[in-house]
Tab-separated table of N, CA and C in Angstrom:
chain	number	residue	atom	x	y	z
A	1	UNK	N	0.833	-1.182	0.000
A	1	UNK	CA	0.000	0.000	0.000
A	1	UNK	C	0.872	1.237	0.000
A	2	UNK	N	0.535	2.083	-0.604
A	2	UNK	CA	1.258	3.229	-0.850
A	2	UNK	C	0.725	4.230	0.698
A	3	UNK	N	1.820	5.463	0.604
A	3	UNK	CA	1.693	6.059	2.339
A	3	UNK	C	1.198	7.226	1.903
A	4	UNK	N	-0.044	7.885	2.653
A	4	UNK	CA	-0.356	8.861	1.912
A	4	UNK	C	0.835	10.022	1.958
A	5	UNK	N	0.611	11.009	1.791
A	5	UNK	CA	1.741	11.737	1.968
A	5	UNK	C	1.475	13.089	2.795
A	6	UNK	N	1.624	13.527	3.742
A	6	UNK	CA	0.700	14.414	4.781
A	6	UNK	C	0.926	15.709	4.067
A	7	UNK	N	-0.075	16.668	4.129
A	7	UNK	CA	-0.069	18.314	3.770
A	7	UNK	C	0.386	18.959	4.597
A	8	UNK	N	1.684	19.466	4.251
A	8	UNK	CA	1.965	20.760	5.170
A	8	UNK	C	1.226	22.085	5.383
A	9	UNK	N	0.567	22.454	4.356
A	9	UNK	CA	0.247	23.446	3.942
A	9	UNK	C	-0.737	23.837	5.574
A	10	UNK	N	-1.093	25.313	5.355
A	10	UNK	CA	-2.114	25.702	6.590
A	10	UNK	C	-2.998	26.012	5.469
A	11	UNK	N	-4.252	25.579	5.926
A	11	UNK	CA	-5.552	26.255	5.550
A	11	UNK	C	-6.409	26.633	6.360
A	12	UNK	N	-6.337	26.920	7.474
A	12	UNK	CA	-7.038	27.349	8.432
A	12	UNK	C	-5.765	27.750	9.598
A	13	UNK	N	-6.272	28.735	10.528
A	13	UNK	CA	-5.510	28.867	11.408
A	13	UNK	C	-3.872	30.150	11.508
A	14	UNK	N	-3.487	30.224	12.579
A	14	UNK	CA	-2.427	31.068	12.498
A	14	UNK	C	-1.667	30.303	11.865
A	15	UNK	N	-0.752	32.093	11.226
A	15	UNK	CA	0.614	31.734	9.927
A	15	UNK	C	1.431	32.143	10.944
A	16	UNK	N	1.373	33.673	11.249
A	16	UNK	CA	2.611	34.475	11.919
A	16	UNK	C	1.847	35.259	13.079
A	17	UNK	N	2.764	35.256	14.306
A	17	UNK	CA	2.188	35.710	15.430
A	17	UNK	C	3.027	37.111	15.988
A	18	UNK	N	2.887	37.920	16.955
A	18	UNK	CA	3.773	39.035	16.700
A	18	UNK	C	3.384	39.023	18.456
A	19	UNK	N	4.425	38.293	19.295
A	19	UNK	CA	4.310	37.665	20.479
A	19	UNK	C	4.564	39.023	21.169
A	20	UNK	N	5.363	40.163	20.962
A	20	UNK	CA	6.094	41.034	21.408
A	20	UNK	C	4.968	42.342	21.767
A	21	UNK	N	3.521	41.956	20.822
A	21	UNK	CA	2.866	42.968	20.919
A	21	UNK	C	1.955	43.677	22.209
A	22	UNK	N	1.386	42.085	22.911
A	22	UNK	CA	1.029	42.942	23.986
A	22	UNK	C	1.655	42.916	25.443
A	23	UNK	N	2.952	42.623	24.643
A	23	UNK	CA	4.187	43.078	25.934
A	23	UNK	C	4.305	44.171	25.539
A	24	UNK	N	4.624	44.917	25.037
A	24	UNK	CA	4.882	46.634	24.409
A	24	UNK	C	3.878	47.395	24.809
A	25	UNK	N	2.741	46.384	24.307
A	25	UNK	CA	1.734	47.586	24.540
A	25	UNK	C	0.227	46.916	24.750
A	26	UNK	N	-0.244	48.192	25.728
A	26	UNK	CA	-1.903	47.373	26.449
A	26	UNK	C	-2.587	47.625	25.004
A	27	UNK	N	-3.403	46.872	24.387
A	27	UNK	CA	-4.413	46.591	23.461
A	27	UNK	C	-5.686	47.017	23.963
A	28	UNK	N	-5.965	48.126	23.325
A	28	UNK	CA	-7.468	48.155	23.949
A	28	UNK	C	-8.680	47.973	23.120
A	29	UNK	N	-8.323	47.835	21.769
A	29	UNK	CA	-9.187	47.280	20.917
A	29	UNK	C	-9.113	46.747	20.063
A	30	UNK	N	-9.845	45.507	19.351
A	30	UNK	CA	-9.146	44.714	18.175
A	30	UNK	C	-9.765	44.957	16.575
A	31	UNK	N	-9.284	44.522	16.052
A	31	UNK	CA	-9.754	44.384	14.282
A	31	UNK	C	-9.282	43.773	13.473
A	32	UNK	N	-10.092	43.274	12.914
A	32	UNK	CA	-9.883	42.051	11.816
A	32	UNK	C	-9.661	42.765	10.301
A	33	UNK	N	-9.118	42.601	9.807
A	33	UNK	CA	-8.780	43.369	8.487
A	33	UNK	C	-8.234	42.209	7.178
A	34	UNK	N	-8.559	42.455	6.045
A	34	UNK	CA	-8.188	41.450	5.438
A	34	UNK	C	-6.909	42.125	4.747
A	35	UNK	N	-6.230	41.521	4.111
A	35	UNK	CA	-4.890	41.543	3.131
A	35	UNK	C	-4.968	41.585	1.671
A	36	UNK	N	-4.039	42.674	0.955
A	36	UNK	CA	-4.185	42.031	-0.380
A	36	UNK	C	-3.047	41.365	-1.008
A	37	UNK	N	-2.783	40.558	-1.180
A	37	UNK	CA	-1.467	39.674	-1.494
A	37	UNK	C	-2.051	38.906	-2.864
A	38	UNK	N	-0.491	38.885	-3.514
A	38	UNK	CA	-0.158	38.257	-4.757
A	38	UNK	C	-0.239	36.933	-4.366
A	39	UNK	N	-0.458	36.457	-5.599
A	39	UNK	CA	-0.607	34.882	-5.698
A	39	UNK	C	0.464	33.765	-4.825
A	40	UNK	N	1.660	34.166	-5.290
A	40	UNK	CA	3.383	33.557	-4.342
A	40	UNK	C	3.393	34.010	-2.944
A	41	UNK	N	2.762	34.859	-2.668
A	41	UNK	CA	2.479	35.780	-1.169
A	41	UNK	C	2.137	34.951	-0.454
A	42	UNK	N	0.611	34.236	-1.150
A	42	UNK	CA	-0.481	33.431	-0.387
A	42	UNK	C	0.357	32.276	0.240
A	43	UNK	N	0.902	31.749	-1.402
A	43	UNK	CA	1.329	30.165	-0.830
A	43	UNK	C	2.350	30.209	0.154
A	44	UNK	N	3.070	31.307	-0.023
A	44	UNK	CA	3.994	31.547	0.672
A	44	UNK	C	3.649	31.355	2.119
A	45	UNK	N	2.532	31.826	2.306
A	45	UNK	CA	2.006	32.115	3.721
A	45	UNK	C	1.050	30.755	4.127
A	46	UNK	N	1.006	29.911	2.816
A	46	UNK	CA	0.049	28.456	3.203
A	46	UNK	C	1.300	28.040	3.730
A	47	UNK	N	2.779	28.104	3.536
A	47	UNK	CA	3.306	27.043	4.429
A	47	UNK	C	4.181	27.642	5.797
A	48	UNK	N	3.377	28.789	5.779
A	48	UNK	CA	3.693	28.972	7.433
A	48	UNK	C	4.792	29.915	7.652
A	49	UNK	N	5.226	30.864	6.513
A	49	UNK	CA	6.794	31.331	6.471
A	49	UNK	C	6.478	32.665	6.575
A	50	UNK	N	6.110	33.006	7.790
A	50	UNK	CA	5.732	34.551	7.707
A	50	UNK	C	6.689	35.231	8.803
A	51	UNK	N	6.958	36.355	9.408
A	51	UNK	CA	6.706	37.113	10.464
A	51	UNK	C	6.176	38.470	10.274
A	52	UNK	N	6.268	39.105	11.842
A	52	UNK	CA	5.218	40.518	11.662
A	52	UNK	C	5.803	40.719	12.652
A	53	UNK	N	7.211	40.810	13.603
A	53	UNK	CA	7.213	41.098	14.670
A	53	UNK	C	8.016	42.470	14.932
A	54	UNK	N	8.729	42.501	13.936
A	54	UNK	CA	8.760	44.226	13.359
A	54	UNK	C	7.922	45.299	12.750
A	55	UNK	N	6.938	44.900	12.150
A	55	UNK	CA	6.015	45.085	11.442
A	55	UNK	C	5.059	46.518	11.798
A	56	UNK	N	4.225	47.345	11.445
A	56	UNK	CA	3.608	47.869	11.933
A	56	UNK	C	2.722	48.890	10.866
A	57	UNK	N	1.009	48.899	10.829
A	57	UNK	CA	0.031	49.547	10.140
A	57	UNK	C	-0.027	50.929	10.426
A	58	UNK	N	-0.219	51.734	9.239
A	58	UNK	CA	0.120	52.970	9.387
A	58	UNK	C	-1.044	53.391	8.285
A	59	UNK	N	-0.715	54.611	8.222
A	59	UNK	CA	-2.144	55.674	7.025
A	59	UNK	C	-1.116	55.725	5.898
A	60	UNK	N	-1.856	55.839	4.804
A	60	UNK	CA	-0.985	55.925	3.306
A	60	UNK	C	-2.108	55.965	2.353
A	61	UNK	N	-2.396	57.511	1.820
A	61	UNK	CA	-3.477	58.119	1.005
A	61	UNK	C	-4.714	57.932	1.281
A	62	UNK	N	-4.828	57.612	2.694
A	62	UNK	CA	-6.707	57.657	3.331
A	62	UNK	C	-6.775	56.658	3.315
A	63	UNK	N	-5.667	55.123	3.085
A	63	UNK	CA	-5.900	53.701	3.244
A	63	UNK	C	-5.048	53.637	4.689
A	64	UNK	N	-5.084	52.378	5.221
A	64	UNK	CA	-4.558	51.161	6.252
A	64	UNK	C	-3.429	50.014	5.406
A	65	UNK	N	-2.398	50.810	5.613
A	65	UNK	CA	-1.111	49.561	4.875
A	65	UNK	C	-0.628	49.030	6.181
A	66	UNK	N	0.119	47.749	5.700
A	66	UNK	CA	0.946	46.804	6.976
A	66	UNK	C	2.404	47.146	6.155
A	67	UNK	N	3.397	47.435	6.621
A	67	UNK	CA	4.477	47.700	6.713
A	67	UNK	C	5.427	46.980	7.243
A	68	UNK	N	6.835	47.028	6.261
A	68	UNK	CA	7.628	46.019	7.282
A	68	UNK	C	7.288	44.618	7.707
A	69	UNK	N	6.231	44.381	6.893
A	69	UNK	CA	5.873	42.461	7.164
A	69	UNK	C	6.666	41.729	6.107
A	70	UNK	N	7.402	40.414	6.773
A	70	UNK	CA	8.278	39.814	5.746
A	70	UNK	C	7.439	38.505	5.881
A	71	UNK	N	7.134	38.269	3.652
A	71	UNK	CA	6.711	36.949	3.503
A	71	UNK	C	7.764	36.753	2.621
A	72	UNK	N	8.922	35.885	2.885
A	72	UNK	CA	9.566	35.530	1.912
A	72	UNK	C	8.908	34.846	0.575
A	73	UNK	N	9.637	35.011	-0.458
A	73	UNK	CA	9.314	34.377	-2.080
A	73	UNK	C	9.085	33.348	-1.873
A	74	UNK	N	8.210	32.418	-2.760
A	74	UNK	CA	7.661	31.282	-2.322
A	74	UNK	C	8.436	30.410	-3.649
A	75	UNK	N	9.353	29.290	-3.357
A	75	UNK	CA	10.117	28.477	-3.848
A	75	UNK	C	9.559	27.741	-4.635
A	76	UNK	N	8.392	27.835	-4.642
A	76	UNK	CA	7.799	26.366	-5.492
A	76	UNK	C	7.732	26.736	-7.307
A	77	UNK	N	8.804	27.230	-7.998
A	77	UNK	CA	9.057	27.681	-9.489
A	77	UNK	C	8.304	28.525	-10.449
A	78	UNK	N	8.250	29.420	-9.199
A	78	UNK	CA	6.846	30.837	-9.867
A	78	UNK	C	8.094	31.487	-10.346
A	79	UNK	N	7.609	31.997	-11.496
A	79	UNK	CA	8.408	33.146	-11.722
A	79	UNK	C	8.272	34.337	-11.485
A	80	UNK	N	6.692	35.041	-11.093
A	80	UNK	CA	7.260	36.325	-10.480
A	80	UNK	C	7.221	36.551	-9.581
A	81	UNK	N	8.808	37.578	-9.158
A	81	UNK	CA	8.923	37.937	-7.868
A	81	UNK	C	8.512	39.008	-7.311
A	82	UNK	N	8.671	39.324	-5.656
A	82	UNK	CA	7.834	40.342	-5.255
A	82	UNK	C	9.155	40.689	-4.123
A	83	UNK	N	8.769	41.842	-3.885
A	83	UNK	CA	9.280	42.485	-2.494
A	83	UNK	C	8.981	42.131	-1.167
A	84	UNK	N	9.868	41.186	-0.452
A	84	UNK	CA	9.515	40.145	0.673
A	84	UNK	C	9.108	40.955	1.589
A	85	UNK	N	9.298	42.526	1.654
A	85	UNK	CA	8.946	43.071	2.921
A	85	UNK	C	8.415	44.676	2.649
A	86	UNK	N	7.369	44.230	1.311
A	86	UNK	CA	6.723	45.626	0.214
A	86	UNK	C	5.770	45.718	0.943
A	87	UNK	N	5.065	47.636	0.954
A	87	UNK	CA	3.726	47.487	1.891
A	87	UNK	C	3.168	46.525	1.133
A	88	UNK	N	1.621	46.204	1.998
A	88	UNK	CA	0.539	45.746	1.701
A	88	UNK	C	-0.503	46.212	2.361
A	89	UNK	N	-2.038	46.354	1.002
A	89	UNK	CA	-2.540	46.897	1.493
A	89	UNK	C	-3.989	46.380	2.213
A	90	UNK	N	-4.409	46.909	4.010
A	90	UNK	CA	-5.315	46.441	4.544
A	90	UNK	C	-6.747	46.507	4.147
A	91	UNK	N	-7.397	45.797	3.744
A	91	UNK	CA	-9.218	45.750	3.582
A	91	UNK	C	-9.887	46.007	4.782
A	92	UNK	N	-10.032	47.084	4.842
A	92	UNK	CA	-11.076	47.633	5.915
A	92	UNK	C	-12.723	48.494	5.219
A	93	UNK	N	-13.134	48.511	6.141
A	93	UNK	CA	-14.406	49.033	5.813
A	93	UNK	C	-14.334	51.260	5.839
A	94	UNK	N	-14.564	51.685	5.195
A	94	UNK	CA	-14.481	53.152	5.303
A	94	UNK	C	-14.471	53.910	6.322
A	95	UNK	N	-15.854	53.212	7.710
A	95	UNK	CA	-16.082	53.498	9.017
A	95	UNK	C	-14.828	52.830	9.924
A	96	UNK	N	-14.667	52.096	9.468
A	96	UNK	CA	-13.269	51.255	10.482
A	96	UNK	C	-12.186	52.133	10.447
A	97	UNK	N	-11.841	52.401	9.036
A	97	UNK	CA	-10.933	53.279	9.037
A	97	UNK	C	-10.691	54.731	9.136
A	98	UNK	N	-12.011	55.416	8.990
A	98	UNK	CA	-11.866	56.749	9.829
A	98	UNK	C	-11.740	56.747	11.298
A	99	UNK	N	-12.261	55.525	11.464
A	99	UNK	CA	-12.454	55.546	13.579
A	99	UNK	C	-10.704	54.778	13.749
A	100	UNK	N	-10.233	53.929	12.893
A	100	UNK	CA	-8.456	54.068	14.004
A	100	UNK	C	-7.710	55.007	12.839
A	101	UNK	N	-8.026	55.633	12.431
A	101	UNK	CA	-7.248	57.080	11.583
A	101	UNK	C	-7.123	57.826	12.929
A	102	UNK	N	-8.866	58.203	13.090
A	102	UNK	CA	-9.214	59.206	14.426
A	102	UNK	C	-8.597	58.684	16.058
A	103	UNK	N	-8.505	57.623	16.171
A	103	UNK	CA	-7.985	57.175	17.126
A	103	UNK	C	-6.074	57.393	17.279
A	104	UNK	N	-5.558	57.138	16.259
A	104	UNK	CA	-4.394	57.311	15.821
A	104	UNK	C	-3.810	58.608	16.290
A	105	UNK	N	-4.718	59.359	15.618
A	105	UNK	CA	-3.952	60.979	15.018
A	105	UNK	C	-4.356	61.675	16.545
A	106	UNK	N	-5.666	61.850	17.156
A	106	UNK	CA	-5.866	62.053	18.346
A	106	UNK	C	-5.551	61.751	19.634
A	107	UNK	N	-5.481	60.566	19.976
A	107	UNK	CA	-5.144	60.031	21.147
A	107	UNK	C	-3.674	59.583	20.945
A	108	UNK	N	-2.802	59.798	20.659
A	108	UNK	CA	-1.370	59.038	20.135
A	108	UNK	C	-1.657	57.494	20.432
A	109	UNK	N	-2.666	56.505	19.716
A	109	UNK	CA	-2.098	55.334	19.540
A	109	UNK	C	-1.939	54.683	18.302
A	110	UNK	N	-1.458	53.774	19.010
A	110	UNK	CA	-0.623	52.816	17.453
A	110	UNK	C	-1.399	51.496	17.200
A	111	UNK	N	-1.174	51.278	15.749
A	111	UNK	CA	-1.977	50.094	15.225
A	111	UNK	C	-0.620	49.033	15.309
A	112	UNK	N	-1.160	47.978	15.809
A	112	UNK	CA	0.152	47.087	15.269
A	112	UNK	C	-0.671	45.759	15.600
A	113	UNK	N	0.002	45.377	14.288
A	113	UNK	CA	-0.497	43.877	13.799
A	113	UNK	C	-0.475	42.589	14.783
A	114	UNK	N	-1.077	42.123	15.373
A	114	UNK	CA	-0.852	41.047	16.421
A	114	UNK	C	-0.761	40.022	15.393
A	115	UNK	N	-1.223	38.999	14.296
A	115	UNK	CA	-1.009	38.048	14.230
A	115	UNK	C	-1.874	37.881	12.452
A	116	UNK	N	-1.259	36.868	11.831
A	116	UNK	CA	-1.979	36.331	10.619
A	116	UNK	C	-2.020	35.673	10.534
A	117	UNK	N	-3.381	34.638	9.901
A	117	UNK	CA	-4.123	34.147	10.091
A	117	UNK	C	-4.919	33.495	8.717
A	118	UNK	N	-5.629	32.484	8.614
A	118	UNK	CA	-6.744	32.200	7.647
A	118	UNK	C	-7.807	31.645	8.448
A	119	UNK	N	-8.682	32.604	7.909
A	119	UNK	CA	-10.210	32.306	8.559
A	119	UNK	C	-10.696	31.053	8.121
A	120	UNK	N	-12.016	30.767	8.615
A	120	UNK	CA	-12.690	29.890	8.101
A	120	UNK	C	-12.780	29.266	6.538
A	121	UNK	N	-12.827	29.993	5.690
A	121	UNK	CA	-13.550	30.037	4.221
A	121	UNK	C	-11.733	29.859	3.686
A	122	UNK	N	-10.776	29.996	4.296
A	122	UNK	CA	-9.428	30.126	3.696
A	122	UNK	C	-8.973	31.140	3.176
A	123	UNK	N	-9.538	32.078	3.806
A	123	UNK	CA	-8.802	33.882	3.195
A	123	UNK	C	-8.150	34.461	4.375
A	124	UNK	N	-6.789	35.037	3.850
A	124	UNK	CA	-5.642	35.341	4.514
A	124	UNK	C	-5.979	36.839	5.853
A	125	UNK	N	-6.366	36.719	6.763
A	125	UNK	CA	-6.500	38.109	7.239
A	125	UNK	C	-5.417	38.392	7.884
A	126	UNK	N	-5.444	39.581	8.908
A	126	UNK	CA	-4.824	40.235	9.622
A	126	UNK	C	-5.596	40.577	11.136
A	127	UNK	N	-4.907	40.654	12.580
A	127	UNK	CA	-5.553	40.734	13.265
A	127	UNK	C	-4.947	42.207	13.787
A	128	UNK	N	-5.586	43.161	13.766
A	128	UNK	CA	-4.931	44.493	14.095
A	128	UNK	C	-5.304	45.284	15.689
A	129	UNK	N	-4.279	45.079	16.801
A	129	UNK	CA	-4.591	45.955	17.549
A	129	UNK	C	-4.335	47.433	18.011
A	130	UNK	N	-5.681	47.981	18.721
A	130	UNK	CA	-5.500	49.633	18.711
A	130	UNK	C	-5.108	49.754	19.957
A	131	UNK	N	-3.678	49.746	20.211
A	131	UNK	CA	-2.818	49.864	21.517
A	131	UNK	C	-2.026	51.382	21.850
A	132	UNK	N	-1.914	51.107	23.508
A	132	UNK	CA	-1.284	52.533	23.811
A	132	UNK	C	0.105	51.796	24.600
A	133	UNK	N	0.777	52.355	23.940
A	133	UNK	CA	2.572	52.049	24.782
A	133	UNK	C	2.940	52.108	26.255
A	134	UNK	N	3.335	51.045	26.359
A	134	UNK	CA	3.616	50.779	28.039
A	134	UNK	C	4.601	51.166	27.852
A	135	UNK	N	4.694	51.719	29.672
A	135	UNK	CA	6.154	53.113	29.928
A	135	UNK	C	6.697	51.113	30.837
A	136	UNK	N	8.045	51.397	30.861
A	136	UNK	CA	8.883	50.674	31.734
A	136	UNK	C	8.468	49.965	32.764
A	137	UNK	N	7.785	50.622	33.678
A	137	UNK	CA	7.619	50.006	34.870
A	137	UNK	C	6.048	49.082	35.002
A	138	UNK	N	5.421	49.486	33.553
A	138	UNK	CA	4.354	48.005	33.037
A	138	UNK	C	5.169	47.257	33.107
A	139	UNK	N	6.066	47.055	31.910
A	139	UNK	CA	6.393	45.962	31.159
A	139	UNK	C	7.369	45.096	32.906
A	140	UNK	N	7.830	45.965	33.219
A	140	UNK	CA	8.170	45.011	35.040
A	140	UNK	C	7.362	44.416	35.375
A	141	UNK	N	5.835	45.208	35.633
A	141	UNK	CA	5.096	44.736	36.027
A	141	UNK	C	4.741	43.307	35.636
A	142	UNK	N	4.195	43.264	34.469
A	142	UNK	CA	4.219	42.214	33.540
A	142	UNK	C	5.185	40.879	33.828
A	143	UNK	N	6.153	41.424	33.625
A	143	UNK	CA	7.286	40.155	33.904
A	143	UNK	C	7.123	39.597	35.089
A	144	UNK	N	6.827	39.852	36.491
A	144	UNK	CA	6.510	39.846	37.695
A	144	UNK	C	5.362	39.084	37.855
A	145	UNK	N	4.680	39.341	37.223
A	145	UNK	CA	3.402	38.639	37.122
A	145	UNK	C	3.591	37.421	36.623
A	146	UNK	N	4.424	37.510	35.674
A	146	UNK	CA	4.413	36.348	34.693
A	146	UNK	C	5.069	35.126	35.901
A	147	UNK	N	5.867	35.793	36.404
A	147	UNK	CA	6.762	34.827	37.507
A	147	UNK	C	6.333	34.587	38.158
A	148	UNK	N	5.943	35.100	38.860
A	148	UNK	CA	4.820	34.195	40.047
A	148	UNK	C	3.557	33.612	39.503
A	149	UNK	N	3.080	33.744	38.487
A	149	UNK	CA	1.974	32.823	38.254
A	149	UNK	C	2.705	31.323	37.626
A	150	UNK	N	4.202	31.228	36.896
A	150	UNK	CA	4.825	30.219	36.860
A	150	UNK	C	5.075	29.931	38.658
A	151	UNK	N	5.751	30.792	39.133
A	151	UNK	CA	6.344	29.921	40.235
A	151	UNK	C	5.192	29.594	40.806
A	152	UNK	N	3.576	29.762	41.717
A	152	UNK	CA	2.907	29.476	41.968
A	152	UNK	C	2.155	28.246	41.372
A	153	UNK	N	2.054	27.706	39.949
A	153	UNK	CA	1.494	26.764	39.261
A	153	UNK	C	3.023	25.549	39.632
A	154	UNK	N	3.994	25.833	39.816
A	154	UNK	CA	4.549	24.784	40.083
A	154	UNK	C	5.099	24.089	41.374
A	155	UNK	N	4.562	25.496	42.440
A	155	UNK	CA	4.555	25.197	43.660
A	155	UNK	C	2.899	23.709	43.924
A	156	UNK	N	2.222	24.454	43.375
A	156	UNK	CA	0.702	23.830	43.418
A	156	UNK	C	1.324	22.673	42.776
A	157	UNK	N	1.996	22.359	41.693
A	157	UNK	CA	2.027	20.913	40.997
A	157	UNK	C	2.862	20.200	41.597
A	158	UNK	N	3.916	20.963	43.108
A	158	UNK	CA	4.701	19.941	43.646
A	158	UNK	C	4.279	19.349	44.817
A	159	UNK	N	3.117	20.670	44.887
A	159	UNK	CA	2.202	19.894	47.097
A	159	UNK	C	0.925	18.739	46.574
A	160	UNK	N	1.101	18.728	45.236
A	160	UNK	CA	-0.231	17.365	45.343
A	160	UNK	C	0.412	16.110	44.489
C-alpha cells in the first residue's frame, strides 16, 4: 500500500504571530482586516513562512497599509517575484478606518499587527490591535506577574 503523503500546507488557522505585541503595549481594541497579497504571497504564507514582529500599520493616502511584514518568495518555481517586505494593502471598511485614523492621530495610539491568520472560508486576514505604549515600569510589572503565576502553578504541581 502506498503512504499517503501528509499536507503541510495551513488552511485554516495562524501563519505568523507578533508575540512582542502585547508586551509593548496594552491593546485596547481589536480588528480584523483582510490583506491584499499576490498569488506567491499566499502560498507563501500556506506554508507557514511569515513574520510581523517588526512590522507595523500605518495611514498611506486615506488607506490602512501593513508595513515592514516579511513573507519571503515562495520556492515552489513561480516566476514572479515580489518584495519580501513591500507594503501591503489592509481591507477595511471606510467606518473602520476613519475611527483608528481618528484614534491614531488624536489620542497618540498605534496600530500594530498582532497576528496572521486564515479564517474559516481560507482567506488570509490580519488581526490588528489599537494599543497605547507601556512606559517601563508596566512591562516590570508584567514580567513579575508572569513569575509568580509560573512559580505558583509549580509550587501547586509539587504539594499534590
Amino acid at each position: 500500500m502506498a503512504e499517503k503523503k501528509t499536507n503541510s500546507l495551513i488552511s485554516f488557522g495562524n501563519v505568523a504571530k507578533n508575540r512582542k505585541a502585547t508586551f509593548n503595549y496594552s491593546i485596547i481594541e481589536k480588528v480584523e482586516a483582510g490583506i491584499m497579497l499576490k498569488g506567491p504571497e499566499v502560498k507563501s504564507l500556506r506554508h507557514g513562512r511569515a513574520t510581523i514582529n517588526e512590522s507595523f500599520a500605518g495611514e498611506r493616502d486615506g488607506d490602512i497599509w501593513l508595513f515592514n511584514s516579511y513573507i519571503p518568495e515562495y520556492q515552489g518555481g513561480v516566476f514572479s517575484q515580489f518584495d519580501p517586505r513591500a507594503p501591503r494593502k489592509l481591507l477595511l471598511h471606510h467606518k473602520q478606518i476613519n475611527k483608528l485614523l481618528g484614534a491614531i492621530s488624536r489620542e497618540g495610539m498605534t496600530l500594530v499587527p498582532l497576528d496572521i491568520f486564515f479564517n474559516s472560508r481560507g482567506i488570509a486576514k490580519v488581526s490588528l490591535g489599537l494599543g497605547l505604549g507601556k512606559k517601563k515600569t508596566d512591562k516590570r510589572q508584567a514580567i513579575a506577574d508572569r513569575d509568580w503565576k509560573r512559580d505558583k502553578a509549580r509550587l501547586l504541581r509539587n504539594k499534590i
